[in-house]
CSV table of N, CA and C in Angstrom, one decimal:
chain,number,residue,atom,x,y,z
J,3,MET,N,-6.3,-23.0,2.1
J,3,MET,CA,-6.1,-21.6,2.3
J,3,MET,C,-6.1,-20.8,1.0
J,4,PHE,N,-5.4,-21.4,0.0
J,4,PHE,CA,-5.4,-20.8,-1.3
J,4,PHE,C,-6.8,-20.6,-1.9
J,5,ARG,N,-7.6,-21.6,-1.7
J,5,ARG,CA,-9.0,-21.6,-2.3
J,5,ARG,C,-9.8,-20.5,-1.6
J,6,THR,N,-9.6,-20.2,-0.4
J,6,THR,CA,-10.3,-19.1,0.2
J,6,THR,C,-9.8,-17.7,-0.2
J,7,LEU,N,-8.5,-17.6,-0.5
J,7,LEU,CA,-7.9,-16.3,-0.8
J,7,LEU,C,-8.3,-15.9,-2.2
J,8,LEU,N,-8.4,-16.8,-3.2
J,8,LEU,CA,-8.7,-16.5,-4.5
J,8,LEU,C,-9.9,-15.7,-4.7
J,9,PRO,N,-11.1,-16.1,-4.2
J,9,PRO,CA,-12.3,-15.2,-4.3
J,9,PRO,C,-12.1,-13.8,-3.7
J,10,VAL,N,-11.4,-13.8,-2.6
J,10,VAL,CA,-11.2,-12.5,-1.9
J,10,VAL,C,-10.4,-11.5,-2.8
J,11,ILE,N,-9.3,-12.1,-3.4
J,11,ILE,CA,-8.5,-11.3,-4.3
J,11,ILE,C,-9.3,-10.9,-5.6
J,12,ALA,N,-10.0,-11.8,-6.1
J,12,ALA,CA,-10.9,-11.5,-7.3
J,12,ALA,C,-11.9,-10.4,-6.9
J,13,PHE,N,-12.5,-10.5,-5.8
J,13,PHE,CA,-13.5,-9.5,-5.4
J,13,PHE,C,-12.8,-8.1,-5.2
J,14,SER,N,-11.6,-8.1,-4.6
J,14,SER,CA,-10.9,-6.9,-4.4
J,14,SER,C,-10.6,-6.2,-5.7
J,15,LEU,N,-10.2,-7.0,-6.7
J,15,LEU,CA,-9.8,-6.4,-8.0
J,15,LEU,C,-11.1,-5.8,-8.7
J,16,MET,N,-12.3,-6.5,-8.5
J,16,MET,CA,-13.5,-6.0,-9.0
J,16,MET,C,-14.0,-4.7,-8.4
J,17,ALA,N,-13.5,-4.5,-7.1
J,17,ALA,CA,-14.0,-3.3,-6.4
J,17,ALA,C,-13.4,-2.0,-7.0
J,18,ILE,N,-12.3,-2.1,-7.7
J,18,ILE,CA,-11.6,-0.9,-8.2
J,18,ILE,C,-12.3,-0.5,-9.5
J,19,PRO,N,-12.8,0.7,-9.6
J,19,PRO,CA,-13.5,1.1,-10.8
J,19,PRO,C,-12.4,1.1,-11.9
J,20,ALA,N,-12.9,1.0,-13.2
J,20,ALA,CA,-12.0,0.9,-14.3
J,20,ALA,C,-11.2,2.2,-14.5
J,21,ALA,N,-11.7,3.3,-14.1
J,21,ALA,CA,-11.0,4.6,-14.2
J,21,ALA,C,-9.8,4.6,-13.3
J,22,ALA,N,-9.8,3.9,-12.2
J,22,ALA,CA,-8.7,4.0,-11.3
J,22,ALA,C,-7.6,3.0,-11.7
J,23,GLN,N,-7.9,2.0,-12.5
J,23,GLN,CA,-6.9,1.1,-12.8
J,23,GLN,C,-5.8,1.6,-13.8
J,24,ASP,N,-6.1,2.6,-14.6
J,24,ASP,CA,-5.1,3.1,-15.5
J,24,ASP,C,-4.9,4.6,-15.5
J,25,SER,N,-5.6,5.3,-14.7
J,25,SER,CA,-5.5,6.8,-14.9
J,25,SER,C,-5.2,7.5,-13.6
J,26,LEU,N,-5.0,6.9,-12.5
J,26,LEU,CA,-4.8,7.5,-11.2
J,26,LEU,C,-3.4,8.0,-11.1
J,27,ARG,N,-3.2,9.3,-11.0
J,27,ARG,CA,-1.9,9.9,-10.9
J,27,ARG,C,-1.8,10.7,-9.6
J,28,ILE,N,-0.7,10.4,-8.9
J,28,ILE,CA,-0.5,11.1,-7.6
J,28,ILE,C,0.9,11.6,-7.6
J,29,PRO,N,1.1,12.9,-7.7
J,29,PRO,CA,2.4,13.4,-7.7
J,29,PRO,C,3.2,13.3,-6.4
J,30,VAL,N,4.4,12.8,-6.5
J,30,VAL,CA,5.2,12.6,-5.3
J,30,VAL,C,6.6,13.2,-5.4
J,31,GLY,N,6.9,13.8,-6.5
J,31,GLY,CA,8.2,14.3,-6.8
J,31,GLY,C,8.6,15.4,-5.8
J,32,ASP,N,7.6,16.1,-5.3
J,32,ASP,CA,7.9,17.2,-4.4
J,32,ASP,C,8.0,16.8,-2.9
J,33,LEU,N,7.7,15.5,-2.6
J,33,LEU,CA,7.6,15.0,-1.2
J,33,LEU,C,8.9,14.3,-0.8
J,34,ASP,N,9.2,14.4,0.5
J,34,ASP,CA,10.3,13.7,1.1
J,34,ASP,C,9.7,12.6,1.9
J,35,LEU,N,9.6,11.4,1.4
J,35,LEU,CA,8.9,10.3,2.1
J,35,LEU,C,9.6,9.7,3.2
J,36,SER,N,10.8,10.3,3.5
J,36,SER,CA,11.6,9.8,4.7
J,36,SER,C,11.2,10.6,5.9
J,37,THR,N,10.3,11.6,5.8
J,37,THR,CA,9.9,12.4,6.9
J,37,THR,C,8.4,12.2,7.2
J,38,ALA,N,8.0,12.4,8.5
J,38,ALA,CA,6.6,12.3,8.8
J,38,ALA,C,5.7,13.3,8.0
J,39,GLY,N,6.2,14.5,7.8
J,39,GLY,CA,5.4,15.4,7.0
J,39,GLY,C,5.2,15.0,5.6
J,40,GLY,N,6.2,14.4,4.9
J,40,GLY,CA,6.1,13.9,3.6
J,40,GLY,C,5.2,12.7,3.5
J,41,VAL,N,5.2,11.8,4.5
J,41,VAL,CA,4.3,10.7,4.5
J,41,VAL,C,2.9,11.2,4.7
J,42,ALA,N,2.7,12.1,5.6
J,42,ALA,CA,1.3,12.6,5.8
J,42,ALA,C,0.8,13.3,4.5
J,43,ALA,N,1.6,14.0,3.8
J,43,ALA,CA,1.2,14.7,2.6
J,43,ALA,C,0.8,13.6,1.6
J,44,PHE,N,1.7,12.6,1.5
J,44,PHE,CA,1.4,11.5,0.5
J,44,PHE,C,0.1,10.8,0.8
J,45,ASP,N,0.0,10.4,2.1
J,45,ASP,CA,-1.3,9.7,2.5
J,45,ASP,C,-2.5,10.6,2.3
J,46,ALA,N,-2.4,11.9,2.5
J,46,ALA,CA,-3.6,12.7,2.2
J,46,ALA,C,-3.9,12.8,0.7
J,47,ARG,N,-2.9,12.9,-0.1
J,47,ARG,CA,-3.1,12.8,-1.6
J,47,ARG,C,-3.7,11.5,-2.0
J,48,VAL,N,-3.2,10.5,-1.5
J,48,VAL,CA,-3.7,9.1,-1.9
J,48,VAL,C,-5.2,9.0,-1.5
J,49,ALA,N,-5.4,9.4,-0.2
J,49,ALA,CA,-6.8,9.3,0.3
J,49,ALA,C,-7.8,10.1,-0.5
J,50,SER,N,-7.4,11.3,-0.8
J,50,SER,CA,-8.2,12.2,-1.6
J,50,SER,C,-8.6,11.6,-3.0
J,51,GLU,N,-7.5,11.1,-3.7
J,51,GLU,CA,-7.7,10.5,-5.0
J,51,GLU,C,-8.5,9.2,-4.9
J,52,ALA,N,-8.2,8.4,-3.9
J,52,ALA,CA,-8.9,7.1,-3.7
J,52,ALA,C,-10.4,7.4,-3.4
J,53,ARG,N,-10.7,8.3,-2.6
J,53,ARG,CA,-12.1,8.7,-2.3
J,53,ARG,C,-12.8,9.1,-3.6
J,54,ALA,N,-12.2,9.9,-4.4
J,54,ALA,CA,-12.7,10.5,-5.6
J,54,ALA,C,-13.1,9.3,-6.6
J,55,VAL,N,-12.2,8.4,-6.7
J,55,VAL,CA,-12.3,7.2,-7.6
J,55,VAL,C,-13.3,6.2,-7.1
J,56,CYS,N,-13.3,6.0,-5.8
J,56,CYS,CA,-14.1,5.0,-5.2
J,56,CYS,C,-15.5,5.4,-4.7
J,57,THR,N,-15.9,6.5,-5.1
J,57,THR,CA,-17.3,7.0,-4.7
J,57,THR,C,-18.3,6.4,-5.6
J,58,ARG,N,-19.3,5.8,-5.1
J,58,ARG,CA,-20.3,5.2,-6.0
J,58,ARG,C,-21.3,6.3,-6.4
J,59,ALA,N,-22.3,5.9,-7.2
J,59,ALA,CA,-23.2,6.9,-7.7
J,59,ALA,C,-24.1,7.4,-6.5
J,60,SER,N,-24.3,6.6,-5.5
J,60,SER,CA,-25.0,7.1,-4.3
J,60,SER,C,-24.2,8.0,-3.4
J,61,ARG,N,-23.0,8.4,-3.8
J,61,ARG,CA,-22.1,9.2,-3.1
J,61,ARG,C,-21.6,8.5,-1.8
J,62,LEU,N,-21.7,7.2,-1.8
J,62,LEU,CA,-21.0,6.4,-0.7
J,62,LEU,C,-19.7,6.0,-1.1
J,63,VAL,N,-18.7,6.1,-0.2
J,63,VAL,CA,-17.3,5.7,-0.5
J,63,VAL,C,-17.2,4.2,-0.2
J,64,ASP,N,-16.6,3.5,-1.2
J,64,ASP,CA,-16.4,2.1,-1.1
J,64,ASP,C,-15.0,1.9,-0.4
J,65,THR,N,-15.1,1.6,0.9
J,65,THR,CA,-13.8,1.5,1.7
J,65,THR,C,-12.9,0.4,1.3
J,66,LEU,N,-13.4,-0.7,0.7
J,66,LEU,CA,-12.6,-1.8,0.2
J,66,LEU,C,-11.8,-1.3,-1.0
J,67,CYS,N,-12.5,-0.5,-1.8
J,67,CYS,CA,-11.8,0.1,-3.0
J,67,CYS,C,-10.8,1.0,-2.6
J,68,VAL,N,-11.0,1.9,-1.6
J,68,VAL,CA,-10.0,2.9,-1.0
J,68,VAL,C,-8.8,2.1,-0.6
J,69,ARG,N,-9.0,1.0,0.2
J,69,ARG,CA,-7.8,0.3,0.7
J,69,ARG,C,-7.0,-0.3,-0.4
J,70,VAL,N,-7.6,-0.9,-1.4
J,70,VAL,CA,-7.0,-1.5,-2.6
J,70,VAL,C,-6.2,-0.4,-3.4
J,71,VAL,N,-6.8,0.7,-3.6
J,71,VAL,CA,-6.2,1.8,-4.3
J,71,VAL,C,-5.0,2.3,-3.5
J,72,THR,N,-5.1,2.4,-2.2
J,72,THR,CA,-4.1,2.9,-1.4
J,72,THR,C,-2.9,2.0,-1.4
J,73,ARG,N,-3.1,0.7,-1.3
J,73,ARG,CA,-2.1,-0.3,-1.4
J,73,ARG,C,-1.4,-0.3,-2.7
J,74,GLU,N,-2.1,-0.1,-3.8
J,74,GLU,CA,-1.6,0.0,-5.1
J,74,GLU,C,-0.7,1.2,-5.3
J,75,ALA,N,-1.1,2.4,-4.7
J,75,ALA,CA,-0.4,3.6,-4.8
J,75,ALA,C,1.0,3.4,-4.2
J,76,ILE,N,1.0,2.8,-3.0
J,76,ILE,CA,2.3,2.5,-2.3
J,76,ILE,C,3.2,1.5,-3.1
J,77,ARG,N,2.6,0.5,-3.6
J,77,ARG,CA,3.3,-0.5,-4.4
J,77,ARG,C,3.9,0.1,-5.7
J,78,GLN,N,3.3,1.2,-6.2
J,78,GLN,CA,3.8,1.8,-7.4
J,78,GLN,C,5.0,2.7,-7.2
J,79,LEU,N,5.2,3.0,-5.9
J,79,LEU,CA,6.4,3.9,-5.6
J,79,LEU,C,7.7,3.1,-6.0
J,80,PRO,N,8.7,3.8,-6.4
J,80,PRO,CA,10.0,3.1,-6.6
J,80,PRO,C,10.4,2.5,-5.3
J,81,PRO,N,11.2,1.4,-5.4
J,81,PRO,CA,11.6,0.6,-4.2
J,81,PRO,C,12.3,1.5,-3.1
J,82,SER,N,13.1,2.4,-3.5
J,82,SER,CA,13.8,3.2,-2.5
J,82,SER,C,12.8,4.2,-1.8
J,83,ARG,N,11.8,4.6,-2.5
J,83,ARG,CA,10.8,5.5,-1.9
J,83,ARG,C,9.9,4.7,-1.0
J,84,GLN,N,9.6,3.5,-1.4
J,84,GLN,CA,8.8,2.6,-0.5
J,84,GLN,C,9.5,2.4,0.8
J,85,ASP,N,10.8,2.1,0.7
J,85,ASP,CA,11.6,1.9,2.0
J,85,ASP,C,11.5,3.2,2.9
J,86,ASP,N,11.7,4.4,2.2
J,86,ASP,CA,11.6,5.6,3.0
J,86,ASP,C,10.3,5.8,3.6
J,87,TYR,N,9.2,5.5,2.9
J,87,TYR,CA,7.9,5.6,3.3
J,87,TYR,C,7.6,4.6,4.5
J,88,ALA,N,8.1,3.4,4.4
J,88,ALA,CA,7.9,2.4,5.4
J,88,ALA,C,8.6,2.8,6.7
J,89,ARG,N,9.9,3.3,6.6
J,89,ARG,CA,10.6,3.7,7.8
J,89,ARG,C,10.0,4.9,8.4
J,90,ALA,N,9.5,5.9,7.7
J,90,ALA,CA,8.9,7.1,8.3
J,90,ALA,C,7.6,6.7,8.9
J,91,ARG,N,6.9,5.8,8.4
J,91,ARG,CA,5.6,5.3,9.1
J,91,ARG,C,5.9,4.6,10.3
J,92,ARG,N,7.0,3.8,10.4
J,92,ARG,CA,7.3,3.1,11.6
J,92,ARG,C,7.9,4.0,12.7
J,93,SER,N,8.4,5.1,12.3
J,93,SER,CA,9.1,5.9,13.3
J,93,SER,C,8.2,6.9,13.9
J,94,GLY,N,6.9,6.6,14.0
J,94,GLY,CA,6.0,7.5,14.6
J,94,GLY,C,6.2,7.6,16.1
J,95,PRO,N,5.4,8.4,16.8
J,95,PRO,CA,5.7,8.5,18.3
J,95,PRO,C,5.4,7.2,19.0
J,96,ILE,N,6.3,6.9,20.0
J,96,ILE,CA,6.2,5.7,20.8
J,96,ILE,C,5.4,6.0,22.0
J,97,MET,N,4.3,5.4,22.2
J,97,MET,CA,3.4,5.7,23.3
J,97,MET,C,3.9,5.2,24.6
J,98,ALA,N,4.4,3.9,24.6
J,98,ALA,CA,4.9,3.3,25.9
J,98,ALA,C,5.8,2.2,25.5
J,99,MET,N,6.8,1.9,26.3
J,99,MET,CA,7.6,0.8,26.1
J,99,MET,C,7.6,0.0,27.4
J,100,VAL,N,7.3,-1.3,27.3
J,100,VAL,CA,7.2,-2.2,28.4
J,100,VAL,C,8.1,-3.4,28.2
J,101,ALA,N,9.0,-3.7,29.2
J,101,ALA,CA,9.8,-4.8,29.0
J,101,ALA,C,9.0,-6.1,29.0
J,102,PRO,N,9.4,-7.1,28.2
J,102,PRO,CA,8.6,-8.3,28.1
J,102,PRO,C,8.5,-9.0,29.5
J,103,GLY,N,7.4,-9.5,29.8
J,103,GLY,CA,7.2,-10.3,31.1
J,103,GLY,C,6.9,-9.4,32.3
J,104,ARG,N,6.9,-8.1,32.1
J,104,ARG,CA,6.6,-7.2,33.3
J,104,ARG,C,5.3,-6.5,33.0
J,105,PRO,N,4.5,-6.4,34.0
J,105,PRO,CA,3.2,-5.7,33.9
J,105,PRO,C,3.5,-4.2,33.7
J,106,ALA,N,2.6,-3.6,33.0
J,106,ALA,CA,2.7,-2.1,32.7
J,106,ALA,C,2.3,-1.3,33.9
């Protein structure tokens, strides 16, 4: 398992342009990441910055790069803000609840 993950991790790291590795700044001080609105604003900022950094010369967006940049942006949040972000993301609308073992 480890042997197959190592090349994937190395490839993922190569997908991030050098500019994104040390200069990507996303302001979050004005956001309340414990609310759906704050999470949506944060996600929009991250997506915008990631697309800008991960656009190739041919104007195609590298989706692997966008995912890696997004994960890294969330990882860089302080732990308490990561917790708020995760809770707000989980508390989205519930579409349906079905008891286990019963057909819907």
